[in-house]
Amino acid sequence: MKKIALLLFAAAGFVSVKAQTADEIINKHIEAMGGKAKLLSIKSIYMEGTSVMQNGTEISQKTWKVDGKLYRQEINSAMFNFAMVVTDKEGWRQNPRNGGAFEPMTPEQVANMQVQMDCAGAFVDYAAKGHKVELIGKEDIEGVAAYKIKITYKSGQEASFFFDAATYYIIRMTGRGGGMGMGGGGGRGGAGGADQERSTDFSDFKKTEDGFVFPFKITPLGMGGGIFYEKIEVNKPVDPKAYKPEVMQ
């Protein structure tokens, strides 16, 4: 009986150490991104970039975020146009097969996209937000040693993030379904089918004029050369039209 008690105590201690180690990595990541106060000061984000698909098609992408209130993304090319609008209560997606009409998203889809509105990032005060984290271990990502941390969002979705062991920037995210995103602290993208696993790499980290750190290149694996952001603006006014299921002019 005494041995069993000792084993249980040791197991509990191991879990505690593991959780503390995950928190240490997350805290270093938050500091690398400018610090908790800096991240919490983000109330809105506007990102504008371009990418080239494997078939040579050039695509422009615009993203708006308002903390806790809005996520809007527009993707435009010579072949197609697509827009998604999600608020804290409802959401719509543009359907190219229906003349570009906006169609309502299901309550589950809207719930899964709520994490995209977290401008500070899901890892900032993650427990208070209802998320859970677990340190999985260390892996090699394209020759870079990285810590792998799995996050289970309040919605029940799961995603894995890889933190560069030297810089503590997030350099890769993997997960299934839409809405995982980077949680706002860095890359902040993602949508898709419920069962399809996706991986996204983040690189070219830079500071904006206001001192906010972002990856200026985001590469969804298997989808061409990645998205290069020419403009990232923080805490700028957002046009009220962005909240509506209609094309912005």
mmCIF file with all atom_site columns, N, CA, C and O in Angstrom, residues 124-173:
data_model
loop_
_atom_site.group_PDB
_atom_site.id
_atom_site.type_symbol
_atom_site.label_atom_id
_atom_site.label_alt_id
_atom_site.label_comp_id
_atom_site.label_asym_id
_atom_site.label_entity_id
_atom_site.label_seq_id
_atom_site.pdbx_PDB_ins_code
_atom_site.Cartn_x
_atom_site.Cartn_y
_atom_site.Cartn_z
_atom_site.occupancy
_atom_site.B_iso_or_equiv
_atom_site.pdbx_formal_charge
_atom_site.auth_seq_id
_atom_site.auth_comp_id
_atom_site.auth_asym_id
_atom_site.auth_atom_id
_atom_site.pdbx_PDB_model_num
ATOM 1   N N  . VAL A 1 124 ? -2.369  33.327 -24.251 1.00 0.00 ? 124 VAL A N  1
ATOM 2   C CA . VAL A 1 124 ? -2.373  34.358 -23.207 1.00 0.00 ? 124 VAL A CA 1
ATOM 3   C C  . VAL A 1 124 ? -3.569  34.107 -22.293 1.00 0.00 ? 124 VAL A C  1
ATOM 4   O O  . VAL A 1 124 ? -4.715  34.135 -22.732 1.00 0.00 ? 124 VAL A O  1
ATOM 5   N N  . ASP A 1 125 ? -3.294  33.823 -20.997 1.00 0.00 ? 125 ASP A N  1
ATOM 6   C CA . ASP A 1 125 ? -4.358  33.505 -20.034 1.00 0.00 ? 125 ASP A CA 1
ATOM 7   C C  . ASP A 1 125 ? -5.229  32.361 -20.536 1.00 0.00 ? 125 ASP A C  1
ATOM 8   O O  . ASP A 1 125 ? -6.457  32.379 -20.417 1.00 0.00 ? 125 ASP A O  1
ATOM 9   N N  . TYR A 1 126 ? -4.587  31.330 -21.096 1.00 0.00 ? 126 TYR A N  1
ATOM 10  C CA . TYR A 1 126 ? -5.327  30.235 -21.728 1.00 0.00 ? 126 TYR A CA 1
ATOM 11  C C  . TYR A 1 126 ? -6.299  29.537 -20.764 1.00 0.00 ? 126 TYR A C  1
ATOM 12  O O  . TYR A 1 126 ? -7.417  29.179 -21.142 1.00 0.00 ? 126 TYR A O  1
ATOM 13  N N  . ALA A 1 127 ? -5.885  29.303 -19.519 1.00 0.00 ? 127 ALA A N  1
ATOM 14  C CA . ALA A 1 127 ? -6.737  28.590 -18.567 1.00 0.00 ? 127 ALA A CA 1
ATOM 15  C C  . ALA A 1 127 ? -8.004  29.387 -18.257 1.00 0.00 ? 127 ALA A C  1
ATOM 16  O O  . ALA A 1 127 ? -9.105  28.836 -18.181 1.00 0.00 ? 127 ALA A O  1
ATOM 17  N N  . ALA A 1 128 ? -7.853  30.703 -18.095 1.00 0.00 ? 128 ALA A N  1
ATOM 18  C CA . ALA A 1 128 ? -9.010  31.557 -17.809 1.00 0.00 ? 128 ALA A CA 1
ATOM 19  C C  . ALA A 1 128 ? -9.990  31.570 -18.980 1.00 0.00 ? 128 ALA A C  1
ATOM 20  O O  . ALA A 1 128 ? -11.189 31.804 -18.792 1.00 0.00 ? 128 ALA A O  1
ATOM 21  N N  . LYS A 1 129 ? -9.490  31.307 -20.185 1.00 0.00 ? 129 LYS A N  1
ATOM 22  C CA . LYS A 1 129 ? -10.336 31.275 -21.376 1.00 0.00 ? 129 LYS A CA 1
ATOM 23  C C  . LYS A 1 129 ? -11.000 29.918 -21.578 1.00 0.00 ? 129 LYS A C  1
ATOM 24  O O  . LYS A 1 129 ? -11.796 29.750 -22.500 1.00 0.00 ? 129 LYS A O  1
ATOM 25  N N  . GLY A 1 130 ? -10.638 28.948 -20.737 1.00 0.00 ? 130 GLY A N  1
ATOM 26  C CA . GLY A 1 130 ? -11.229 27.616 -20.856 1.00 0.00 ? 130 GLY A CA 1
ATOM 27  C C  . GLY A 1 130 ? -10.454 26.666 -21.731 1.00 0.00 ? 130 GLY A C  1
ATOM 28  O O  . GLY A 1 130 ? -10.945 25.573 -22.050 1.00 0.00 ? 130 GLY A O  1
ATOM 29  N N  . HIS A 1 131 ? -9.236  27.039 -22.147 1.00 0.00 ? 131 HIS A N  1
ATOM 30  C CA . HIS A 1 131 ? -8.400  26.158 -22.955 1.00 0.00 ? 131 HIS A CA 1
ATOM 31  C C  . HIS A 1 131 ? -7.484  25.317 -22.057 1.00 0.00 ? 131 HIS A C  1
ATOM 32  O O  . HIS A 1 131 ? -7.197  25.694 -20.909 1.00 0.00 ? 131 HIS A O  1
ATOM 33  N N  . LYS A 1 132 ? -7.009  24.211 -22.588 1.00 0.00 ? 132 LYS A N  1
ATOM 34  C CA . LYS A 1 132 ? -6.060  23.354 -21.878 1.00 0.00 ? 132 LYS A CA 1
ATOM 35  C C  . LYS A 1 132 ? -4.829  23.124 -22.750 1.00 0.00 ? 132 LYS A C  1
ATOM 36  O O  . LYS A 1 132 ? -4.935  23.059 -23.978 1.00 0.00 ? 132 LYS A O  1
ATOM 37  N N  . VAL A 1 133 ? -3.664  23.010 -22.124 1.00 0.00 ? 133 VAL A N  1
ATOM 38  C CA . VAL A 1 133 ? -2.432  22.780 -22.878 1.00 0.00 ? 133 VAL A CA 1
ATOM 39  C C  . VAL A 1 133 ? -1.707  21.559 -22.338 1.00 0.00 ? 133 VAL A C  1
ATOM 40  O O  . VAL A 1 133 ? -1.854  21.197 -21.167 1.00 0.00 ? 133 VAL A O  1
ATOM 41  N N  . GLU A 1 134 ? -0.929  20.951 -23.214 1.00 0.00 ? 134 GLU A N  1
ATOM 42  C CA . GLU A 1 134 ? -0.131  19.780 -22.826 1.00 0.00 ? 134 GLU A CA 1
ATOM 43  C C  . GLU A 1 134 ? 1.174   19.785 -23.611 1.00 0.00 ? 134 GLU A C  1
ATOM 44  O O  . GLU A 1 134 ? 1.168   19.905 -24.844 1.00 0.00 ? 134 GLU A O  1
ATOM 45  N N  . LEU A 1 135 ? 2.284   19.689 -22.902 1.00 0.00 ? 135 LEU A N  1
ATOM 46  C CA . LEU A 1 135 ? 3.585   19.595 -23.561 1.00 0.00 ? 135 LEU A CA 1
ATOM 47  C C  . LEU A 1 135 ? 3.780   18.162 -24.036 1.00 0.00 ? 135 LEU A C  1
ATOM 48  O O  . LEU A 1 135 ? 3.801   17.224 -23.235 1.00 0.00 ? 135 LEU A O  1
ATOM 49  N N  . ILE A 1 136 ? 3.927   17.986 -25.348 1.00 0.00 ? 136 ILE A N  1
ATOM 50  C CA . ILE A 1 136 ? 4.077   16.651 -25.928 1.00 0.00 ? 136 ILE A CA 1
ATOM 51  C C  . ILE A 1 136 ? 5.537   16.219 -25.958 1.00 0.00 ? 136 ILE A C  1
ATOM 52  O O  . ILE A 1 136 ? 5.878   15.060 -25.731 1.00 0.00 ? 136 ILE A O  1
ATOM 53  N N  . GLY A 1 137 ? 6.431   17.160 -26.239 1.00 0.00 ? 137 GLY A N  1
ATOM 54  C CA . GLY A 1 137 ? 7.850   16.833 -26.317 1.00 0.00 ? 137 GLY A CA 1
ATOM 55  C C  . GLY A 1 137 ? 8.581   17.784 -27.249 1.00 0.00 ? 137 GLY A C  1
ATOM 56  O O  . GLY A 1 137 ? 8.147   18.913 -27.466 1.00 0.00 ? 137 GLY A O  1
ATOM 57  N N  . LYS A 1 138 ? 9.663   17.299 -27.807 1.00 0.00 ? 138 LYS A N  1
ATOM 58  C CA . LYS A 1 138 ? 10.500  18.112 -28.689 1.00 0.00 ? 138 LYS A CA 1
ATOM 59  C C  . LYS A 1 138 ? 10.618  17.406 -30.037 1.00 0.00 ? 138 LYS A C  1
ATOM 60  O O  . LYS A 1 138 ? 10.792  16.193 -30.091 1.00 0.00 ? 138 LYS A O  1
ATOM 61  N N  . GLU A 1 139 ? 10.535  18.175 -31.114 1.00 0.00 ? 139 GLU A N  1
ATOM 62  C CA . GLU A 1 139 ? 10.623  17.599 -32.457 1.00 0.00 ? 139 GLU A CA 1
ATOM 63  C C  . GLU A 1 139 ? 11.495  18.468 -33.346 1.00 0.00 ? 139 GLU A C  1
ATOM 64  O O  . GLU A 1 139 ? 11.739  19.647 -33.047 1.00 0.00 ? 139 GLU A O  1
ATOM 65  N N  . ASP A 1 140 ? 11.928  17.880 -34.444 1.00 0.00 ? 140 ASP A N  1
ATOM 66  C CA . ASP A 1 140 ? 12.717  18.601 -35.441 1.00 0.00 ? 140 ASP A CA 1
ATOM 67  C C  . ASP A 1 140 ? 11.775  19.104 -36.527 1.00 0.00 ? 140 ASP A C  1
ATOM 68  O O  . ASP A 1 140 ? 11.067  18.321 -37.158 1.00 0.00 ? 140 ASP A O  1
ATOM 69  N N  . ILE A 1 141 ? 11.744  20.410 -36.725 1.00 0.00 ? 141 ILE A N  1
ATOM 70  C CA . ILE A 1 141 ? 10.911  21.015 -37.766 1.00 0.00 ? 141 ILE A CA 1
ATOM 71  C C  . ILE A 1 141 ? 11.824  21.672 -38.792 1.00 0.00 ? 141 ILE A C  1
ATOM 72  O O  . ILE A 1 141 ? 12.373  22.754 -38.560 1.00 0.00 ? 141 ILE A O  1
ATOM 73  N N  . GLU A 1 142 ? 12.019  20.980 -39.908 1.00 0.00 ? 142 GLU A N  1
ATOM 74  C CA . GLU A 1 142 ? 12.877  21.500 -40.983 1.00 0.00 ? 142 GLU A CA 1
ATOM 75  C C  . GLU A 1 142 ? 14.249  21.910 -40.446 1.00 0.00 ? 142 GLU A C  1
ATOM 76  O O  . GLU A 1 142 ? 14.775  22.979 -40.788 1.00 0.00 ? 142 GLU A O  1
ATOM 77  N N  . GLY A 1 143 ? 14.821  21.061 -39.570 1.00 0.00 ? 143 GLY A N  1
ATOM 78  C CA . GLY A 1 143 ? 16.145  21.336 -39.033 1.00 0.00 ? 143 GLY A CA 1
ATOM 79  C C  . GLY A 1 143 ? 16.164  22.236 -37.809 1.00 0.00 ? 143 GLY A C  1
ATOM 80  O O  . GLY A 1 143 ? 17.234  22.567 -37.302 1.00 0.00 ? 143 GLY A O  1
ATOM 81  N N  . VAL A 1 144 ? 14.995  22.624 -37.313 1.00 0.00 ? 144 VAL A N  1
ATOM 82  C CA . VAL A 1 144 ? 14.905  23.487 -36.134 1.00 0.00 ? 144 VAL A CA 1
ATOM 83  C C  . VAL A 1 144 ? 14.314  22.697 -34.970 1.00 0.00 ? 144 VAL A C  1
ATOM 84  O O  . VAL A 1 144 ? 13.250  22.079 -35.101 1.00 0.00 ? 144 VAL A O  1
ATOM 85  N N  . ALA A 1 145 ? 14.999  22.709 -33.829 1.00 0.00 ? 145 ALA A N  1
ATOM 86  C CA . ALA A 1 145 ? 14.477  22.049 -32.635 1.00 0.00 ? 145 ALA A CA 1
ATOM 87  C C  . ALA A 1 145 ? 13.291  22.848 -32.111 1.00 0.00 ? 145 ALA A C  1
ATOM 88  O O  . ALA A 1 145 ? 13.384  24.060 -31.929 1.00 0.00 ? 145 ALA A O  1
ATOM 89  N N  . ALA A 1 146 ? 12.172  22.166 -31.871 1.00 0.00 ? 146 ALA A N  1
ATOM 90  C CA . ALA A 1 146 ? 10.957  22.865 -31.460 1.00 0.00 ? 146 ALA A CA 1
ATOM 91  C C  . ALA A 1 146 ? 10.201  22.078 -30.398 1.00 0.00 ? 146 ALA A C  1
ATOM 92  O O  . ALA A 1 146 ? 10.152  20.853 -30.432 1.00 0.00 ? 146 ALA A O  1
ATOM 93  N N  . TYR A 1 147 ? 9.623   22.809 -29.449 1.00 0.00 ? 147 TYR A N  1
ATOM 94  C CA . TYR A 1 147 ? 8.749   22.210 -28.447 1.00 0.00 ? 147 TYR A CA 1
ATOM 95  C C  . TYR A 1 147 ? 7.347   22.086 -29.037 1.00 0.00 ? 147 TYR A C  1
ATOM 96  O O  . TYR A 1 147 ? 6.831   23.031 -29.635 1.00 0.00 ? 147 TYR A O  1
ATOM 97  N N  . LYS A 1 148 ? 6.738   20.925 -28.851 1.00 0.00 ? 148 LYS A N  1
ATOM 98  C CA . LYS A 1 148 ? 5.385   20.693 -29.341 1.00 0.00 ? 148 LYS A CA 1
ATOM 99  C C  . LYS A 1 148 ? 4.408   20.769 -28.181 1.00 0.00 ? 148 LYS A C  1
ATOM 100 O O  . LYS A 1 148 ? 4.524   20.019 -27.206 1.00 0.00 ? 148 LYS A O  1
ATOM 101 N N  . ILE A 1 149 ? 3.452   21.683 -28.281 1.00 0.00 ? 149 ILE A N  1
ATOM 102 C CA . ILE A 1 149 ? 2.424   21.825 -27.255 1.00 0.00 ? 149 ILE A CA 1
ATOM 103 C C  . ILE A 1 149 ? 1.053   21.668 -27.911 1.00 0.00 ? 149 ILE A C  1
ATOM 104 O O  . ILE A 1 149 ? 0.743   22.332 -28.901 1.00 0.00 ? 149 ILE A O  1
ATOM 105 N N  . LYS A 1 150 ? 0.270   20.765 -27.357 1.00 0.00 ? 150 LYS A N  1
ATOM 106 C CA . LYS A 1 150 ? -1.104  20.577 -27.840 1.00 0.00 ? 150 LYS A CA 1
ATOM 107 C C  . LYS A 1 150 ? -2.038  21.459 -27.031 1.00 0.00 ? 150 LYS A C  1
ATOM 108 O O  . LYS A 1 150 ? -1.945  21.505 -25.801 1.00 0.00 ? 150 LYS A O  1
ATOM 109 N N  . ILE A 1 151 ? -2.913  22.149 -27.717 1.00 0.00 ? 151 ILE A N  1
ATOM 110 C CA . ILE A 1 151 ? -3.917  22.967 -27.035 1.00 0.00 ? 151 ILE A CA 1
ATOM 111 C C  . ILE A 1 151 ? -5.297  22.426 -27.365 1.00 0.00 ? 151 ILE A C  1
ATOM 112 O O  . ILE A 1 151 ? -5.592  22.087 -28.517 1.00 0.00 ? 151 ILE A O  1
ATOM 113 N N  . THR A 1 152 ? -6.123  22.284 -26.352 1.00 0.00 ? 152 THR A N  1
ATOM 114 C CA . THR A 1 152 ? -7.520  21.913 -26.535 1.00 0.00 ? 152 THR A CA 1
ATOM 115 C C  . THR A 1 152 ? -8.352  23.146 -26.210 1.00 0.00 ? 152 THR A C  1
ATOM 116 O O  . THR A 1 152 ? -8.366  23.617 -25.069 1.00 0.00 ? 152 THR A O  1
ATOM 117 N N  . TYR A 1 153 ? -8.978  23.690 -27.238 1.00 0.00 ? 153 TYR A N  1
ATOM 118 C CA . TYR A 1 153 ? -9.740  24.916 -27.062 1.00 0.00 ? 153 TYR A CA 1
ATOM 119 C C  . TYR A 1 153 ? -11.035 24.655 -26.293 1.00 0.00 ? 153 TYR A C  1
ATOM 120 O O  . TYR A 1 153 ? -11.496 23.515 -26.181 1.00 0.00 ? 153 TYR A O  1
ATOM 121 N N  . LYS A 1 154 ? -11.592 25.713 -25.789 1.00 0.00 ? 154 LYS A N  1
ATOM 122 C CA . LYS A 1 154 ? -12.862 25.628 -25.066 1.00 0.00 ? 154 LYS A CA 1
ATOM 123 C C  . LYS A 1 154 ? -13.931 24.959 -25.919 1.00 0.00 ? 154 LYS A C  1
ATOM 124 O O  . LYS A 1 154 ? -14.799 24.253 -25.404 1.00 0.00 ? 154 LYS A O  1
ATOM 125 N N  . SER A 1 155 ? -13.866 25.146 -27.232 1.00 0.00 ? 155 SER A N  1
ATOM 126 C CA . SER A 1 155 ? -14.835 24.562 -28.159 1.00 0.00 ? 155 SER A CA 1
ATOM 127 C C  . SER A 1 155 ? -14.680 23.057 -28.297 1.00 0.00 ? 155 SER A C  1
ATOM 128 O O  . SER A 1 155 ? -15.564 22.385 -28.832 1.00 0.00 ? 155 SER A O  1
ATOM 129 N N  . GLY A 1 156 ? -13.546 22.511 -27.831 1.00 0.00 ? 156 GLY A N  1
ATOM 130 C CA . GLY A 1 156 ? -13.277 21.086 -27.972 1.00 0.00 ? 156 GLY A CA 1
ATOM 131 C C  . GLY A 1 156 ? -12.308 20.775 -29.093 1.00 0.00 ? 156 GLY A C  1
ATOM 132 O O  . GLY A 1 156 ? -11.780 19.657 -29.180 1.00 0.00 ? 156 GLY A O  1
ATOM 133 N N  . GLN A 1 157 ? -12.050 21.728 -29.977 1.00 0.00 ? 157 GLN A N  1
ATOM 134 C CA . GLN A 1 157 ? -11.081 21.525 -31.043 1.00 0.00 ? 157 GLN A CA 1
ATOM 135 C C  . GLN A 1 157 ? -9.676  21.390 -30.466 1.00 0.00 ? 157 GLN A C  1
ATOM 136 O O  . GLN A 1 157 ? -9.363  21.944 -29.403 1.00 0.00 ? 157 GLN A O  1
ATOM 137 N N  . GLU A 1 158 ? -8.835  20.673 -31.183 1.00 0.00 ? 158 GLU A N  1
ATOM 138 C CA . GLU A 1 158 ? -7.455  20.496 -30.757 1.00 0.00 ? 158 GLU A CA 1
ATOM 139 C C  . GLU A 1 158 ? -6.504  20.933 -31.868 1.00 0.00 ? 158 GLU A C  1
ATOM 140 O O  . GLU A 1 158 ? -6.824  20.824 -33.049 1.00 0.00 ? 158 GLU A O  1
ATOM 141 N N  . ALA A 1 159 ? -5.352  21.436 -31.490 1.00 0.00 ? 159 ALA A N  1
ATOM 142 C CA . ALA A 1 159 ? -4.306  21.808 -32.438 1.00 0.00 ? 159 ALA A CA 1
ATOM 143 C C  . ALA A 1 159 ? -2.959  21.675 -31.745 1.00 0.00 ? 159 ALA A C  1
ATOM 144 O O  . ALA A 1 159 ? -2.876  21.740 -30.512 1.00 0.00 ? 159 ALA A O  1
ATOM 145 N N  . SER A 1 160 ? -1.928  21.448 -32.535 1.00 0.00 ? 160 SER A N  1
ATOM 146 C CA . SER A 1 160 ? -0.574  21.365 -31.988 1.00 0.00 ? 160 SER A CA 1
ATOM 147 C C  . SER A 1 160 ? 0.254   22.518 -32.524 1.00 0.00 ? 160 SER A C  1
ATOM 148 O O  . SER A 1 160 ? 0.203   22.837 -33.714 1.00 0.00 ? 160 SER A O  1
ATOM 149 N N  . PHE A 1 161 ? 1.009   23.147 -31.635 1.00 0.00 ? 161 PHE A N  1
ATOM 150 C CA . PHE A 1 161 ? 1.862   24.275 -31.996 1.00 0.00 ? 161 PHE A CA 1
ATOM 151 C C  . PHE A 1 161 ? 3.316   23.925 -31.682 1.00 0.00 ? 161 PHE A C  1
ATOM 152 O O  . PHE A 1 161 ? 3.599   23.315 -30.645 1.00 0.00 ? 161 PHE A O  1
ATOM 153 N N  . PHE A 1 162 ? 4.205   24.330 -32.579 1.00 0.00 ? 162 PHE A N  1
ATOM 154 C CA . PHE A 1 162 ? 5.623   24.041 -32.433 1.00 0.00 ? 162 PHE A CA 1
ATOM 155 C C  . PHE A 1 162 ? 6.376   25.345 -32.186 1.00 0.00 ? 162 PHE A C  1
ATOM 156 O O  . PHE A 1 162 ? 6.358   26.253 -33.023 1.00 0.00 ? 162 PHE A O  1
ATOM 157 N N  . PHE A 1 163 ? 7.024   25.437 -31.018 1.00 0.00 ? 163 PHE A N  1
ATOM 158 C CA . PHE A 1 163 ? 7.728   26.643 -30.595 1.00 0.00 ? 163 PHE A CA 1
ATOM 159 C C  . PHE A 1 163 ? 9.225   26.466 -30.820 1.00 0.00 ? 163 PHE A C  1
ATOM 160 O O  . PHE A 1 163 ? 9.821   25.528 -30.277 1.00 0.00 ? 163 PHE A O  1
ATOM 161 N N  . ASP A 1 164 ? 9.823   27.334 -31.621 1.00 0.00 ? 164 ASP A N  1
ATOM 162 C CA . ASP A 1 164 ? 11.267  27.316 -31.842 1.00 0.00 ? 164 ASP A CA 1
ATOM 163 C C  . ASP A 1 164 ? 11.961  27.372 -30.479 1.00 0.00 ? 164 ASP A C  1
ATOM 164 O O  . ASP A 1 164 ? 11.739  28.299 -29.693 1.00 0.00 ? 164 ASP A O  1
ATOM 165 N N  . ALA A 1 165 ? 12.820  26.373 -30.199 1.00 0.00 ? 165 ALA A N  1
ATOM 166 C CA . ALA A 1 165 ? 13.472  26.287 -28.886 1.00 0.00 ? 165 ALA A CA 1
ATOM 167 C C  . ALA A 1 165 ? 14.460  27.420 -28.650 1.00 0.00 ? 165 ALA A C  1
ATOM 168 O O  . ALA A 1 165 ? 14.859  27.662 -27.502 1.00 0.00 ? 165 ALA A O  1
ATOM 169 N N  . ALA A 1 166 ? 14.858  28.126 -29.706 1.00 0.00 ? 166 ALA A N  1
ATOM 170 C CA . ALA A 1 166 ? 15.809  29.237 -29.558 1.00 0.00 ? 166 ALA A CA 1
ATOM 171 C C  . ALA A 1 166 ? 15.099  30.586 -29.432 1.00 0.00 ? 166 ALA A C  1
ATOM 172 O O  . ALA A 1 166 ? 15.455  31.407 -28.597 1.00 0.00 ? 166 ALA A O  1
ATOM 173 N N  . THR A 1 167 ? 14.080  30.810 -30.266 1.00 0.00 ? 167 THR A N  1
ATOM 174 C CA . THR A 1 167 ? 13.403  32.114 -30.286 1.00 0.00 ? 167 THR A CA 1
ATOM 175 C C  . THR A 1 167 ? 12.065  32.114 -29.551 1.00 0.00 ? 167 THR A C  1
ATOM 176 O O  . THR A 1 167 ? 11.561  33.170 -29.188 1.00 0.00 ? 167 THR A O  1
ATOM 177 N N  . TYR A 1 168 ? 11.477  30.933 -29.403 1.00 0.00 ? 168 TYR A N  1
ATOM 178 C CA . TYR A 1 168 ? 10.150  30.739 -28.816 1.00 0.00 ? 168 TYR A CA 1
ATOM 179 C C  . TYR A 1 168 ? 9.026   31.311 -29.671 1.00 0.00 ? 168 TYR A C  1
ATOM 180 O O  . TYR A 1 168 ? 7.898   31.473 -29.212 1.00 0.00 ? 168 TYR A O  1
ATOM 181 N N  . TYR A 1 169 ? 9.326   31.601 -30.946 1.00 0.00 ? 169 TYR A N  1
ATOM 182 C CA . TYR A 1 169 ? 8.263   31.917 -31.894 1.00 0.00 ? 169 TYR A CA 1
ATOM 183 C C  . TYR A 1 169 ? 7.565   30.615 -32.279 1.00 0.00 ? 169 TYR A C  1
ATOM 184 O O  . TYR A 1 169 ? 8.179   29.551 -32.310 1.00 0.00 ? 169 TYR A O  1
ATOM 185 N N  . ILE A 1 170 ? 6.292   30.699 -32.622 1.00 0.00 ? 170 ILE A N  1
ATOM 186 C CA . ILE A 1 170 ? 5.581   29.537 -33.155 1.00 0.00 ? 170 ILE A CA 1
ATOM 187 C C  . ILE A 1 170 ? 5.937   29.424 -34.632 1.00 0.00 ? 170 ILE A C  1
ATOM 188 O O  . ILE A 1 170 ? 5.714   30.354 -35.410 1.00 0.00 ? 170 ILE A O  1
ATOM 189 N N  . ILE A 1 171 ? 6.487   28.280 -35.015 1.00 0.00 ? 171 ILE A N  1
ATOM 190 C CA . ILE A 1 171 ? 6.925   28.114 -36.400 1.00 0.00 ? 171 ILE A CA 1
ATOM 191 C C  . ILE A 1 171 ? 6.057   27.131 -37.190 1.00 0.00 ? 171 ILE A C  1
ATOM 192 O O  . ILE A 1 171 ? 6.162   27.064 -38.410 1.00 0.00 ? 171 ILE A O  1
ATOM 193 N N  . ARG A 1 172 ? 5.200   26.391 -36.502 1.00 0.00 ? 172 ARG A N  1
ATOM 194 C CA . ARG A 1 172 ? 4.280   25.484 -37.208 1.00 0.00 ? 172 ARG A CA 1
ATOM 195 C C  . ARG A 1 172 ? 3.055   25.222 -36.346 1.00 0.00 ? 172 ARG A C  1
ATOM 196 O O  . ARG A 1 172 ? 3.123   25.190 -35.133 1.00 0.00 ? 172 ARG A O  1
ATOM 197 N N  . MET A 1 173 ? 1.938   25.037 -37.035 1.00 0.00 ? 173 MET A N  1
ATOM 198 C CA . MET A 1 173 ? 0.689   24.640 -36.391 1.00 0.00 ? 173 MET A CA 1
ATOM 199 C C  . MET A 1 173 ? 0.094   23.498 -37.183 1.00 0.00 ? 173 MET A C  1
ATOM 200 O O  . MET A 1 173 ? 0.120   23.511 -38.418 1.00 0.00 ? 173 MET A O  1
#
